Amino acid sequence: MSERILMCGNEALAEAAIIAGCDAYFGYPITPQNEITAYMSKRMPEEGRVFVQSESELAAINMVFGASATGKRTMTSSSSPGISLMQEGISYLAGAELPSVIVNVMRGGPGLGNIAPSQGDYFQATRGGGHGDYRTIALGPSTVQELVDCMPLAFDLADQYRIPVVVLADGILGQMMEPIVFNKKPRRSLPPKDWALTGAKGREQNIVRSLWLPEGSLEKHNYKLQAKYQQVQKNEVLCEQYEVDDAEIIVIAYGVAARIVRSAVKKARQEGIKAGWIRPITLWPFPTMQIAKAADELSIFLVVEMSMGQMVEDVKLAVAGKVPVVFYGRAGGGVPSVDQVLEKIKQLTIPVKKQ
Amino acid sequence: MDTEISNMADIDIAWCPGCGNFPILKILKQALTELTIEPTNLVMVSGIGQAAKISHYLKANVFNGLHGRALPAATAIKAANPALTVIAESGDGDMYGEGGNHFLHTIRRNPDITNIVHNNMVYGLTKGQASPTSQIGFKTPVQVAGVFLEPFNPLAVAIALNASFVARAFSGDAEQTKEIIKQAVKHKGYALVDIFQPCVSFNKLNTFEWFKKNSYYLNDSHDPSNRNEAFKKATENGPFPLGIFYINQDNNSFEENIGIYQENQKPLYERDLDIGKLKSLIETFIVAK
């Protein structure tokens, strides 16, 4: 498939996962991502691959755990409350160093919240989410095309680093239709899965576990995980920058919020305001260096999120107090408008010009 | 009877026109009114799903918690205040799927609560996936080739676990369903009422007509104290029996078993701090000088 076609985000990411070689999909119904499950239920059997509608999210993530242990590419998808239920399994996947892809089509929270789009799960996705010292790679695409492109990347990253990868979409991205092309980019050269449970004939047995009881062994295991996370931070940061060089103000946003910011920044430029944007594509690893570098040159950052302020903490850590970081966000299904963001940009730049 | 006592003023009910949940709501209100259960004394506990919305649509204390987790919350509410009438009410996906483990262990625990399950054999809220009780062959946008899993049999499971009250009703029969609910609420101990209910939007197989054609009432000679006979009836695979299958009066309720209400009937929240008891407890931790 290389022609341009129109698809909704949920179905497009499902097809992209199939093209990326997803062998097994497990999921439980929840809005606004039911199209993924429905699409997979048709396409996976056509491809001779596994589809299961599980009895709960706990079953789904543990099926992912099992399938991953056999060395197969596997994924699940859900929306915020369902992803919370999966956190125990994700922590075990991280501890056992198993690759997996988890798609979160975020909705409003906390609790059951609503079914409107939100970016309220940033902390959960970038801090690990479950118990223990671990990280998951978190990707935050902002268009359906980018969502499609990040599925093969997610599977590759998962296999390369033996790590769970979270794809953070939201209700808008999942439901909206956009023209897309399924690119068949060359895959990364990946290490052999010599850890997989494939039968121990003629070799030592493989053991999948996250339990390390002998004194000092868990600490050692944690150092090993941290060394891996440092490699991810060194090698895998992705972000987009626009008109950063001469900017007085840089607006930082990811996902759907970044689309709004893009329009607002372009309007601001038309009105003579030297605005630019930085858009993190990997949310963890976070583009800390890029933001830190920009902080040396300009006067102020504005962070826009569909949450009450989560990524803004990472921006502040990167800026390290060099210049002010201002936050603007909406929550619980509220979506910032282009005019609201433009207004914020104006408020923040006019006093700066007077000085 | 006028169900004014249970009516909510000016509510926007988010169920499809013709949904089987409407008659269940009406029947429940009638049953509660006839049992003279005051809204102040009633707690409606529910999980997530179309059926679980019912707690918002009648006058009661409402606990609308997590998907699949109504029963643990209901157990704790009853344990903290046995004076309350506690009804845990949700659909088949919530109670038997997501909350399946809690279903098993609540039966074993035997709290004095009523567990009403709207069984429409489909996930309605998420628009038509197969549920644990979906019939083999049922086609949905997700089960494109039809369901091939053995349907979950809640009644047989409950009887196997020696549940204290097990019944099945049909939303299309107001009078009998009301009587079954009344019996269940009056019953001391855990009481399951599984209610067949058509989903007019997403289940075109198990329609009102289908349920009518595929169900019949247990006859008067059925002895609800006969566990083997009840189990046999529960495993009938169509037509499906309706009525009270099994009553087990032998077991204490959870509230009786936990021991805190044997000497003092006062609910936990009404009890004063027993300084003497606290003092003696603290003293056990003090090391003698």
Short mmCIF file of N, CA and C in Angstrom, two decimals, chain A residues 79-195:
data_model
loop_
_atom_site.label_atom_id
_atom_site.label_comp_id
_atom_site.label_asym_id
_atom_site.label_seq_id
_atom_site.Cartn_x
_atom_site.Cartn_y
_atom_site.Cartn_z
N SER A 79 -7.89 3.29 26.21
CA SER A 79 -7.95 4.72 26.50
C SER A 79 -7.76 4.90 27.99
N SER A 80 -7.45 6.09 28.39
CA SER A 80 -6.93 6.44 29.73
C SER A 80 -7.27 5.49 30.90
N PRO A 81 -8.58 5.30 31.25
CA PRO A 81 -8.85 4.44 32.43
C PRO A 81 -8.35 3.01 32.20
N GLY A 82 -8.47 2.53 30.97
CA GLY A 82 -8.01 1.18 30.66
C GLY A 82 -6.50 1.08 30.74
N ILE A 83 -5.80 2.15 30.33
CA ILE A 83 -4.34 2.17 30.40
C ILE A 83 -3.89 2.17 31.86
N SER A 84 -4.65 2.86 32.72
CA SER A 84 -4.32 2.82 34.15
C SER A 84 -4.35 1.40 34.67
N LEU A 85 -5.37 0.65 34.25
CA LEU A 85 -5.49 -0.75 34.68
C LEU A 85 -4.29 -1.57 34.23
N MET A 86 -3.68 -1.19 33.12
CA MET A 86 -2.58 -1.99 32.55
C MET A 86 -1.24 -1.69 33.21
N GLN A 87 -1.19 -0.70 34.08
CA GLN A 87 0.12 -0.23 34.57
C GLN A 87 0.92 -1.31 35.29
N GLU A 88 0.23 -2.17 36.03
CA GLU A 88 0.94 -3.24 36.72
C GLU A 88 1.69 -4.12 35.70
N GLY A 89 0.99 -4.46 34.63
CA GLY A 89 1.60 -5.29 33.59
C GLY A 89 2.75 -4.58 32.90
N ILE A 90 2.59 -3.27 32.68
CA ILE A 90 3.64 -2.50 32.00
C ILE A 90 4.91 -2.46 32.87
N SER A 91 4.72 -2.30 34.17
CA SER A 91 5.87 -2.32 35.08
C SER A 91 6.59 -3.67 35.00
N TYR A 92 5.84 -4.76 34.94
CA TYR A 92 6.45 -6.09 34.83
C TYR A 92 7.15 -6.27 33.49
N LEU A 93 6.53 -5.75 32.42
CA LEU A 93 7.18 -5.81 31.09
C LEU A 93 8.51 -5.08 31.13
N ALA A 94 8.51 -3.91 31.78
CA ALA A 94 9.75 -3.12 31.88
C ALA A 94 10.78 -3.89 32.70
N GLY A 95 10.33 -4.47 33.81
CA GLY A 95 11.23 -5.21 34.70
C GLY A 95 11.80 -6.44 34.01
N ALA A 96 10.95 -7.12 33.23
CA ALA A 96 11.39 -8.34 32.54
C ALA A 96 12.07 -8.01 31.21
N GLU A 97 12.14 -6.71 30.88
CA GLU A 97 12.77 -6.24 29.64
C GLU A 97 12.18 -6.90 28.41
N LEU A 98 10.86 -6.78 28.30
CA LEU A 98 10.20 -7.33 27.12
C LEU A 98 9.67 -6.20 26.25
N PRO A 99 9.83 -6.32 24.92
CA PRO A 99 9.30 -5.31 24.02
C PRO A 99 7.78 -5.41 23.91
N SER A 100 7.12 -4.26 23.75
CA SER A 100 5.67 -4.27 23.53
C SER A 100 5.27 -2.86 23.13
N VAL A 101 4.14 -2.76 22.45
CA VAL A 101 3.62 -1.45 22.05
C VAL A 101 2.23 -1.28 22.67
N ILE A 102 2.05 -0.15 23.34
CA ILE A 102 0.79 0.15 24.01
C ILE A 102 0.27 1.48 23.47
N VAL A 103 -0.89 1.45 22.81
CA VAL A 103 -1.45 2.69 22.27
C VAL A 103 -2.50 3.22 23.25
N ASN A 104 -2.32 4.48 23.66
CA ASN A 104 -3.28 5.13 24.54
C ASN A 104 -3.97 6.28 23.79
N VAL A 105 -5.23 6.07 23.41
CA VAL A 105 -6.01 7.13 22.78
C VAL A 105 -6.69 7.89 23.92
N MET A 106 -5.97 8.92 24.40
CA MET A 106 -6.34 9.57 25.66
C MET A 106 -7.71 10.23 25.65
N ARG A 107 -8.38 10.14 26.81
CA ARG A 107 -9.65 10.84 27.03
C ARG A 107 -9.57 11.58 28.36
N GLY A 108 -10.60 12.35 28.64
CA GLY A 108 -10.57 13.21 29.83
C GLY A 108 -10.60 12.42 31.12
N GLY A 109 -9.86 12.84 32.12
CA GLY A 109 -9.84 12.24 33.44
C GLY A 109 -9.84 13.32 34.49
N PRO A 110 -9.57 13.03 35.75
CA PRO A 110 -9.25 11.70 36.29
C PRO A 110 -10.49 10.80 36.46
N GLY A 111 -10.24 9.58 36.91
CA GLY A 111 -11.33 8.63 37.08
C GLY A 111 -11.93 8.26 35.75
N LEU A 112 -13.22 8.06 35.73
CA LEU A 112 -13.87 7.70 34.47
C LEU A 112 -13.90 8.89 33.52
N GLY A 113 -13.91 10.10 34.11
CA GLY A 113 -13.83 11.34 33.32
C GLY A 113 -14.90 11.43 32.27
N ASN A 114 -14.49 11.56 31.02
CA ASN A 114 -15.45 11.57 29.91
C ASN A 114 -14.77 10.93 28.70
N ILE A 115 -15.40 11.07 27.53
CA ILE A 115 -14.81 10.45 26.35
C ILE A 115 -14.24 11.50 25.39
N ALA A 116 -14.08 12.72 25.89
CA ALA A 116 -13.54 13.80 25.07
C ALA A 116 -12.00 13.75 25.05
N PRO A 117 -11.39 14.33 24.01
CA PRO A 117 -9.92 14.26 23.90
C PRO A 117 -9.21 14.99 25.04
N SER A 118 -8.04 14.48 25.39
CA SER A 118 -7.28 15.07 26.49
C SER A 118 -5.81 14.69 26.35
N GLN A 119 -4.94 15.41 27.05
CA GLN A 119 -3.53 15.02 27.14
C GLN A 119 -3.14 14.82 28.60
N GLY A 120 -4.09 14.33 29.36
CA GLY A 120 -3.89 14.24 30.81
C GLY A 120 -3.05 13.06 31.27
N ASP A 121 -2.60 12.21 30.33
CA ASP A 121 -1.84 11.02 30.74
C ASP A 121 -0.35 11.16 30.47
N TYR A 122 0.11 12.40 30.28
CA TYR A 122 1.53 12.64 29.98
C TYR A 122 2.43 12.13 31.10
N PHE A 123 2.08 12.48 32.34
CA PHE A 123 2.90 12.02 33.47
C PHE A 123 3.00 10.50 33.46
N GLN A 124 1.82 9.86 33.32
CA GLN A 124 1.76 8.40 33.38
C GLN A 124 2.66 7.77 32.30
N ALA A 125 2.62 8.35 31.09
CA ALA A 125 3.37 7.78 29.97
C ALA A 125 4.87 8.03 30.08
N THR A 126 5.26 9.18 30.63
CA THR A 126 6.68 9.56 30.59
C THR A 126 7.41 9.24 31.88
N ARG A 127 6.69 8.94 32.95
CA ARG A 127 7.34 8.67 34.25
C ARG A 127 7.38 7.18 34.56
N GLY A 128 6.94 6.37 33.63
CA GLY A 128 6.85 4.95 33.92
C GLY A 128 5.39 4.56 34.05
N GLY A 129 4.70 5.14 34.98
CA GLY A 129 3.26 4.91 35.11
C GLY A 129 2.89 3.92 36.18
N GLY A 130 3.63 2.84 36.27
CA GLY A 130 3.39 1.87 37.33
C GLY A 130 4.45 2.02 38.42
N HIS A 131 4.65 0.94 39.21
CA HIS A 131 5.59 1.02 40.32
C HIS A 131 7.01 0.68 39.89
N GLY A 132 7.96 1.21 40.64
CA GLY A 132 9.35 0.88 40.41
C GLY A 132 10.07 1.88 39.51
N ASP A 133 11.40 1.75 39.47
CA ASP A 133 12.25 2.66 38.69
C ASP A 133 12.32 2.20 37.25
N TYR A 134 11.44 2.71 36.43
CA TYR A 134 11.53 2.34 35.02
C TYR A 134 10.94 3.45 34.15
N ARG A 135 11.23 3.36 32.87
CA ARG A 135 10.68 4.30 31.90
C ARG A 135 10.09 3.53 30.74
N THR A 136 9.13 4.12 30.09
CA THR A 136 8.68 3.61 28.80
C THR A 136 8.99 4.70 27.78
N ILE A 137 9.36 4.31 26.57
CA ILE A 137 9.46 5.30 25.50
C ILE A 137 8.05 5.79 25.21
N ALA A 138 7.87 7.10 25.05
CA ALA A 138 6.54 7.64 24.77
C ALA A 138 6.60 8.50 23.52
N LEU A 139 5.76 8.16 22.54
CA LEU A 139 5.72 8.92 21.28
C LEU A 139 4.43 9.73 21.23
N GLY A 140 4.53 10.99 20.80
CA GLY A 140 3.36 11.88 20.77
C GLY A 140 3.10 12.45 19.39
N PRO A 141 2.57 11.65 18.45
CA PRO A 141 2.32 12.14 17.09
C PRO A 141 1.23 13.20 17.06
N SER A 142 1.29 14.07 16.03
CA SER A 142 0.30 15.15 15.98
C SER A 142 -0.58 15.09 14.73
N THR A 143 -0.28 14.20 13.80
CA THR A 143 -1.16 14.03 12.63
C THR A 143 -1.40 12.54 12.45
N VAL A 144 -2.40 12.21 11.63
CA VAL A 144 -2.67 10.79 11.38
C VAL A 144 -1.47 10.17 10.65
N GLN A 145 -0.85 10.94 9.73
CA GLN A 145 0.33 10.43 9.03
C GLN A 145 1.45 10.11 10.01
N GLU A 146 1.65 11.01 10.96
CA GLU A 146 2.71 10.78 11.92
C GLU A 146 2.39 9.59 12.83
N LEU A 147 1.10 9.44 13.14
CA LEU A 147 0.65 8.30 13.93
C LEU A 147 0.98 6.99 13.19
N VAL A 148 0.71 7.01 11.89
CA VAL A 148 1.02 5.86 11.03
C VAL A 148 2.53 5.59 11.01
N ASP A 149 3.31 6.66 10.88
CA ASP A 149 4.76 6.50 10.81
C ASP A 149 5.36 6.05 12.14
N CYS A 150 4.71 6.41 13.23
CA CYS A 150 5.34 6.07 14.52
C CYS A 150 5.04 4.64 14.95
N MET A 151 4.14 3.93 14.26
CA MET A 151 3.89 2.53 14.66
C MET A 151 5.09 1.62 14.36
N PRO A 152 5.63 1.64 13.11
CA PRO A 152 6.83 0.82 12.89
C PRO A 152 8.00 1.26 13.77
N LEU A 153 8.11 2.57 13.99
CA LEU A 153 9.17 3.08 14.87
C LEU A 153 8.99 2.51 16.28
N ALA A 154 7.74 2.50 16.75
CA ALA A 154 7.45 1.99 18.10
C ALA A 154 7.87 0.53 18.23
N PHE A 155 7.51 -0.28 17.22
CA PHE A 155 7.89 -1.69 17.28
C PHE A 155 9.40 -1.87 17.22
N ASP A 156 10.06 -1.07 16.37
CA ASP A 156 11.52 -1.16 16.27
C ASP A 156 12.21 -0.76 17.57
N LEU A 157 11.76 0.36 18.13
CA LEU A 157 12.36 0.82 19.40
C LEU A 157 12.15 -0.23 20.49
N ALA A 158 10.92 -0.80 20.52
CA ALA A 158 10.60 -1.81 21.54
C ALA A 158 11.57 -2.99 21.42
N ASP A 159 11.80 -3.46 20.18
CA ASP A 159 12.67 -4.61 19.97
C ASP A 159 14.14 -4.26 20.23
N GLN A 160 14.53 -3.07 19.77
CA GLN A 160 15.94 -2.70 19.92
C GLN A 160 16.34 -2.58 21.38
N TYR A 161 15.48 -1.95 22.19
CA TYR A 161 15.84 -1.68 23.58
C TYR A 161 15.15 -2.64 24.56
N ARG A 162 14.36 -3.58 24.05
CA ARG A 162 13.58 -4.49 24.92
C ARG A 162 12.83 -3.68 25.97
N ILE A 163 11.92 -2.85 25.48
CA ILE A 163 11.27 -1.87 26.35
C ILE A 163 9.81 -1.69 25.89
N PRO A 164 8.86 -1.46 26.79
CA PRO A 164 7.51 -1.09 26.36
C PRO A 164 7.51 0.32 25.76
N VAL A 165 6.84 0.48 24.63
CA VAL A 165 6.72 1.80 23.99
C VAL A 165 5.25 2.23 24.00
N VAL A 166 5.00 3.42 24.54
CA VAL A 166 3.64 3.94 24.59
C VAL A 166 3.44 4.94 23.45
N VAL A 167 2.39 4.75 22.67
CA VAL A 167 2.02 5.73 21.65
C VAL A 167 0.86 6.54 22.22
N LEU A 168 1.12 7.83 22.44
CA LEU A 168 0.11 8.69 23.05
C LEU A 168 -0.65 9.44 21.97
N ALA A 169 -1.85 8.96 21.66
CA ALA A 169 -2.73 9.72 20.78
C ALA A 169 -3.83 10.31 21.67
N ASP A 170 -4.84 10.87 21.08
CA ASP A 170 -5.97 11.32 21.87
C ASP A 170 -7.23 11.15 21.03
N GLY A 171 -8.37 11.45 21.66
CA GLY A 171 -9.66 11.23 21.00
C GLY A 171 -9.77 11.90 19.65
N ILE A 172 -9.18 13.07 19.47
CA ILE A 172 -9.26 13.77 18.18
C ILE A 172 -8.47 13.00 17.13
N LEU A 173 -7.23 12.68 17.46
CA LEU A 173 -6.35 12.00 16.50
C LEU A 173 -6.90 10.62 16.13
N GLY A 174 -7.49 9.96 17.10
CA GLY A 174 -8.04 8.63 16.85
C GLY A 174 -9.25 8.67 15.93
N GLN A 175 -10.07 9.69 16.08
CA GLN A 175 -11.33 9.75 15.35
C GLN A 175 -11.22 10.47 14.01
N MET A 176 -10.27 11.44 13.89
CA MET A 176 -10.24 12.28 12.68
C MET A 176 -9.70 11.52 11.48
N MET A 177 -10.20 11.88 10.29
CA MET A 177 -9.71 11.26 9.06
C MET A 177 -8.76 12.22 8.36
N GLU A 178 -7.63 11.69 7.90
CA GLU A 178 -6.67 12.50 7.14
C GLU A 178 -6.08 11.64 6.03
N PRO A 179 -5.61 12.26 4.96
CA PRO A 179 -4.94 11.47 3.92
C PRO A 179 -3.60 10.96 4.44
N ILE A 180 -3.32 9.71 4.15
CA ILE A 180 -2.07 9.12 4.63
C ILE A 180 -1.46 8.22 3.57
N VAL A 181 -0.17 7.98 3.76
CA VAL A 181 0.55 7.01 2.93
C VAL A 181 1.25 6.04 3.88
N PHE A 182 1.10 4.75 3.63
CA PHE A 182 1.82 3.78 4.44
C PHE A 182 3.22 3.60 3.87
N ASN A 183 4.18 4.27 4.47
CA ASN A 183 5.56 4.20 4.00
C ASN A 183 6.21 2.91 4.44
N LYS A 184 6.85 2.24 3.51
CA LYS A 184 7.60 1.04 3.90
C LYS A 184 9.07 1.40 3.98
N LYS A 185 9.40 2.10 5.07
CA LYS A 185 10.79 2.49 5.28
C LYS A 185 11.61 1.26 5.67
N PRO A 186 12.89 1.28 5.32
CA PRO A 186 13.71 0.14 5.75
C PRO A 186 13.74 0.06 7.27
N ARG A 187 13.62 -1.15 7.77
CA ARG A 187 13.62 -1.34 9.21
C ARG A 187 15.02 -1.20 9.77
N ARG A 188 15.07 -0.90 11.05
CA ARG A 188 16.37 -0.87 11.72
C ARG A 188 16.96 -2.26 11.75
N SER A 189 18.25 -2.30 11.85
CA SER A 189 18.89 -3.58 12.08
C SER A 189 18.75 -3.90 13.58
N LEU A 190 18.05 -4.98 13.86
CA LEU A 190 17.68 -5.24 15.25
C LEU A 190 18.44 -6.45 15.80
N PRO A 191 18.70 -6.43 17.10
CA PRO A 191 19.41 -7.55 17.71
C PRO A 191 18.56 -8.82 17.68
N PRO A 192 19.16 -9.99 17.66
CA PRO A 192 18.38 -11.23 17.69
C PRO A 192 17.67 -11.38 19.03
N LYS A 193 16.51 -12.03 19.00
CA LYS A 193 15.74 -12.20 20.24
C LYS A 193 16.15 -13.51 20.92
N ASP A 194 17.41 -13.53 21.37
CA ASP A 194 17.91 -14.77 21.95
C ASP A 194 17.39 -15.00 23.36
N TRP A 195 16.61 -14.04 23.86
CA TRP A 195 16.02 -14.16 25.20
C TRP A 195 14.63 -14.80 25.16
#
